[in-house]
Short mmCIF file of C-alpha atoms in Angstrom, two decimals:
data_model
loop_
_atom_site.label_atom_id
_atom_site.label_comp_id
_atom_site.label_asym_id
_atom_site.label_seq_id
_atom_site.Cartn_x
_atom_site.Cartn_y
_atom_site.Cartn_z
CA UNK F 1 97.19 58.46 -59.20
CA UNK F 2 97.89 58.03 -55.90
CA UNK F 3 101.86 57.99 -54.85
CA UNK F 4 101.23 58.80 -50.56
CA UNK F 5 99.33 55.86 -50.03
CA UNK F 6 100.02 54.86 -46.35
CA UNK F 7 100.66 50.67 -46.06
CA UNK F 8 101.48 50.81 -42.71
CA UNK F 9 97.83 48.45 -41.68
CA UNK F 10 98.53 46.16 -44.57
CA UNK F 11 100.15 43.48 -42.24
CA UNK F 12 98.14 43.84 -39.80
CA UNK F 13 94.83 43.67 -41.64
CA UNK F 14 96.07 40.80 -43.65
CA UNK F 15 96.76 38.62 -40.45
CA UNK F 16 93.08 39.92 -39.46
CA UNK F 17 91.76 38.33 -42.80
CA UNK F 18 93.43 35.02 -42.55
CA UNK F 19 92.42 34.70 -38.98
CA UNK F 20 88.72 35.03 -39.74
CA UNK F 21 89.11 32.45 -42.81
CA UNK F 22 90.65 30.20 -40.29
CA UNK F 23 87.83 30.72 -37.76
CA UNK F 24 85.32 29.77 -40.78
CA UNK F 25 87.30 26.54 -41.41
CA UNK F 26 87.19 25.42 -37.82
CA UNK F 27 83.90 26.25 -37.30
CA UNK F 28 82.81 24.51 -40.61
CA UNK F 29 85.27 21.20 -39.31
CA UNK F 30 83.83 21.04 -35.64
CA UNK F 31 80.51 21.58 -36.81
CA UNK F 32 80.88 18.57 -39.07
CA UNK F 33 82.65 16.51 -36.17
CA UNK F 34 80.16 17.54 -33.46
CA UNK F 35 76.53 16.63 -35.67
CA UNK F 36 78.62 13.06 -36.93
CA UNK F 37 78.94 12.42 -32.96
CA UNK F 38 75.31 13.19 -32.86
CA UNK F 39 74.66 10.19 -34.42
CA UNK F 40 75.40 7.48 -32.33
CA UNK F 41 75.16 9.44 -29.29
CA UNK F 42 71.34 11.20 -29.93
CA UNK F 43 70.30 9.33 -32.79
CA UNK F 44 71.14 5.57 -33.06
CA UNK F 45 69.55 5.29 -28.99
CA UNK F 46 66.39 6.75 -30.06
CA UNK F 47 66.31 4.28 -33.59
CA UNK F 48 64.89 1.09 -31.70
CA UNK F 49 62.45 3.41 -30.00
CA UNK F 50 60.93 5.30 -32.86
CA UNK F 51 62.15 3.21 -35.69
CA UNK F 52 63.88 3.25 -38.88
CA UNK F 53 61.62 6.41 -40.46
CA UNK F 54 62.62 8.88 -37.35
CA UNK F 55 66.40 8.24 -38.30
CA UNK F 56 66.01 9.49 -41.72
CA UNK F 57 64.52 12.40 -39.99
CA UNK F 58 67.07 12.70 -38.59
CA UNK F 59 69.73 12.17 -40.58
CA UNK F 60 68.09 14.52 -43.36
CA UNK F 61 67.80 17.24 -40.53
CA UNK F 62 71.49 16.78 -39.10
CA UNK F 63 72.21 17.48 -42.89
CA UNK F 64 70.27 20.55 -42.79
CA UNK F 65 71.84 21.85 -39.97
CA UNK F 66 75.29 21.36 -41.48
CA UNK F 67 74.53 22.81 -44.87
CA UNK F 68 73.02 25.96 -42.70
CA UNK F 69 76.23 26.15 -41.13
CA UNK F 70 78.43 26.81 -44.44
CA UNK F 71 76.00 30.04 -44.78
CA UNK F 72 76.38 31.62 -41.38
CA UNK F 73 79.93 33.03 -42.03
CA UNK F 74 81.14 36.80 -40.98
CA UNK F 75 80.03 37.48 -44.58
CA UNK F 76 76.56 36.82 -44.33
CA UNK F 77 75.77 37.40 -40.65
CA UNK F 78 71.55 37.17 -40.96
CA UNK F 79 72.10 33.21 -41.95
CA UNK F 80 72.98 32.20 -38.89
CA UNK F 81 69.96 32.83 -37.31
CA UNK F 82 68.30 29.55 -39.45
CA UNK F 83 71.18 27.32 -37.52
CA UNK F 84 70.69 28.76 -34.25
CA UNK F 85 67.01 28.12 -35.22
CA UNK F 86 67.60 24.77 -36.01
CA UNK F 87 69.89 23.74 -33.60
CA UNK F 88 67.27 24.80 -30.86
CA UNK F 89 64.89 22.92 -32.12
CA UNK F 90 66.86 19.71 -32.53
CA UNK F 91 67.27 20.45 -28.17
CA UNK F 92 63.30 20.85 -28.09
CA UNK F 93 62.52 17.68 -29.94
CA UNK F 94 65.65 15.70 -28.55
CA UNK F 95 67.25 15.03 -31.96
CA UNK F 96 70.60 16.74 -30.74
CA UNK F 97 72.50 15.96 -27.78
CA UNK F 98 72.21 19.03 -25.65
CA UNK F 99 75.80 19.36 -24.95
CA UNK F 100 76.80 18.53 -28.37
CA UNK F 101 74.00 21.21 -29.18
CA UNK F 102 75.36 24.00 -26.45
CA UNK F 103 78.80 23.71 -28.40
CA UNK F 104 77.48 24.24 -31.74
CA UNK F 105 75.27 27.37 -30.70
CA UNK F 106 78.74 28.60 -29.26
CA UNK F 107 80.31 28.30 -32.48
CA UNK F 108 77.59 30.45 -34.07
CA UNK F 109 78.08 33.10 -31.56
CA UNK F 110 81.36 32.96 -32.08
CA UNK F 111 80.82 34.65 -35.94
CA UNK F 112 79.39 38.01 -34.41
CA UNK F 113 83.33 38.76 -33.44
CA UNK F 114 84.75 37.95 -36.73
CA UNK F 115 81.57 40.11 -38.59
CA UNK F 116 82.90 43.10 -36.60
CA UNK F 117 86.48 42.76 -37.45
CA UNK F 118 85.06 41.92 -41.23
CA UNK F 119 83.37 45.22 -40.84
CA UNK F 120 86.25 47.11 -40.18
CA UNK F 121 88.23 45.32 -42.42
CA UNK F 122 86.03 46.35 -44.95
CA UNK F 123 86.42 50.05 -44.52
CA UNK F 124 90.10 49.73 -44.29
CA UNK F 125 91.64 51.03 -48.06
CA UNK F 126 93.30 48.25 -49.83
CA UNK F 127 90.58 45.58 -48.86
CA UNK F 128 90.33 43.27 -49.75
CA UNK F 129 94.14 41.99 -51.01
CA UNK F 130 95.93 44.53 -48.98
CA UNK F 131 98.83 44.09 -50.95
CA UNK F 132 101.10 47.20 -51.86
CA UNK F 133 102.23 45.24 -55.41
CA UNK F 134 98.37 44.86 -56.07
CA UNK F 135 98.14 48.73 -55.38
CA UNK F 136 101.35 49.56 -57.21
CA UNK F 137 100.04 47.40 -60.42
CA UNK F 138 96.26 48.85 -60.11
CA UNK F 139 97.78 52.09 -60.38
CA UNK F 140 100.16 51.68 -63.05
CA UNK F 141 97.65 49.09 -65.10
CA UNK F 142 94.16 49.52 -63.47
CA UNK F 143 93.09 52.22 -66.14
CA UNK F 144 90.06 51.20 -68.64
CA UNK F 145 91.53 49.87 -72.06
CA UNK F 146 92.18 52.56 -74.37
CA UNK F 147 92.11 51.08 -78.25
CA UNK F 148 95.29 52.19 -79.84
CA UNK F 149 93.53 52.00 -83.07
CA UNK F 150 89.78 54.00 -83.08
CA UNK F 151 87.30 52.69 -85.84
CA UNK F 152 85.22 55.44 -85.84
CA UNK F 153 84.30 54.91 -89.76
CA UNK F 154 83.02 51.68 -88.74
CA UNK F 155 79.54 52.87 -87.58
CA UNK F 156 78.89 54.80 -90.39
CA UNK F 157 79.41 52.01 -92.95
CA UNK F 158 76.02 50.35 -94.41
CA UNK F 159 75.83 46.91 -94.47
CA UNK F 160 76.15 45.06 -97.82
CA UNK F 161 73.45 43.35 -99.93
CA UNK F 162 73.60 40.06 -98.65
CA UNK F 163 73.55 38.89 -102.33
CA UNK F 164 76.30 41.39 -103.47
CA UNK F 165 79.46 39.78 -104.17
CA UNK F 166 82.76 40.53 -101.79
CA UNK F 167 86.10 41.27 -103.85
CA UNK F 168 86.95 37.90 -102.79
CA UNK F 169 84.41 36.19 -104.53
CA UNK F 170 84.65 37.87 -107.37
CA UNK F 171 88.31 37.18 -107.58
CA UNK F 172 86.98 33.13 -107.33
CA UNK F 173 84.63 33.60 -109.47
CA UNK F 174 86.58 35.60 -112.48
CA UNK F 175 89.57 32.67 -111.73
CA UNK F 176 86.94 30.28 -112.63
CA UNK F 177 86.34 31.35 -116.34
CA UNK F 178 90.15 31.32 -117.25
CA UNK F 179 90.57 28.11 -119.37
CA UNK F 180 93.21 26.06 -117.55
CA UNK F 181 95.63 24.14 -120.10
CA UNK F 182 95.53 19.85 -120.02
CA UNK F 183 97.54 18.03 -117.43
CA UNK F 184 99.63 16.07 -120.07
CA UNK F 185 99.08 12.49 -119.25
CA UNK F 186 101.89 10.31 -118.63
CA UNK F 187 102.52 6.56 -119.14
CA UNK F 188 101.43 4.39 -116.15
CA UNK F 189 104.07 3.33 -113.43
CA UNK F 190 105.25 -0.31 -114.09
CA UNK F 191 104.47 -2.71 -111.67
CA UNK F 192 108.32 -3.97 -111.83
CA UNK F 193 110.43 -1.47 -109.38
CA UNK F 194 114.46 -1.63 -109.28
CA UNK F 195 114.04 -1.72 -105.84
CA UNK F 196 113.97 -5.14 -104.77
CA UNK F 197 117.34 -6.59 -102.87
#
């Protein structure tokens, strides 16, 4: 059990966490805002050109892009390589407006920082709560579960003939031959009742 444990990063490694999840959020909401401007900027001009099949390319590939985008986080640093991928071809085959497109490769460079911090964030003790009460409570409570009673005897036991009787069902079954005395009868209930006003 550990009782020196130095907290003195905790605050600082906790701001460090929610800054990154912030940076995921805005990167999430201005890729969402920037591929939705795409639309009628890129896509919509190039509709009475190409016709109604090349926007459902389009729309179907802006859609890609975007669900690529909730992969490439500091967590998973490899994914954003399909985006970038992606994006860059959307410049090449002029489905993305190329300023529109310059700000959402930006975005994705922008997650090589936050992996780094992530990094060392990781290798930081107390990740990933970095809470001294979580510590404190992991210490005191954190052990495996230790059975207060052992049933040891258990494993030795053979299992019973499925046909053999339980004590239970012998008891039901023994109750069964004891010859119950009659239920005296007793005259039916009159159809007049006192209780009328």
């Amino acid at each position: 059990m550990q009782t020196d444990t130095d907290f003195s990063h905790y605050p600082k490694c906790q701001v460090m966490m929610r800054t990154i999840e912030k940076h995921n959020s805005v990167r999430m909401v201005m890729a969402f805002i920037l591929l939705f401007l795409n639309i009628p900027v890129k896509i919509t001009p190039l509709a009475t050109q190409f016709g109604i099949i090349f926007v459902i390319f389009a729309l179907v590939y802006t859609a890609g892009i975007f669900i690529s985008f909730l992969f490439a986080v500091p967590e998973t640093p490899k994914f954003c390589i399909i985006p970038t991928v992606l994006v860059l071809l959307g410049i090449i085959s002029e489905c993305i407006d190329f300023p529109l497109a310059f700000v959402l490769l930006l975005l994705l460079a922008l997650v090589i920082p936050d992996y780094k911090k992530l990094k060392w964030l990781k290798e930081q003790p107390g990740y990933p709560q970095f809470s001294e009460r979580f510590d404190e409570q992991m210490q005191s409570f954190g052990k495996a579960y230790q059975p207060e009673h052992h049933f040891d005897h258990v494993h030795d036991a053979e299992m019973k003939d499925a046909f053999e009787e339980t004590p239970a069902e012998e008891a039901i079954s023994s109750a069964q031959d004891i010859e119950m005395p009659d239920v005296p009868e007793f005259p039916e209930f009159s159809e007049r009742t006192d209780f009328h006003e």
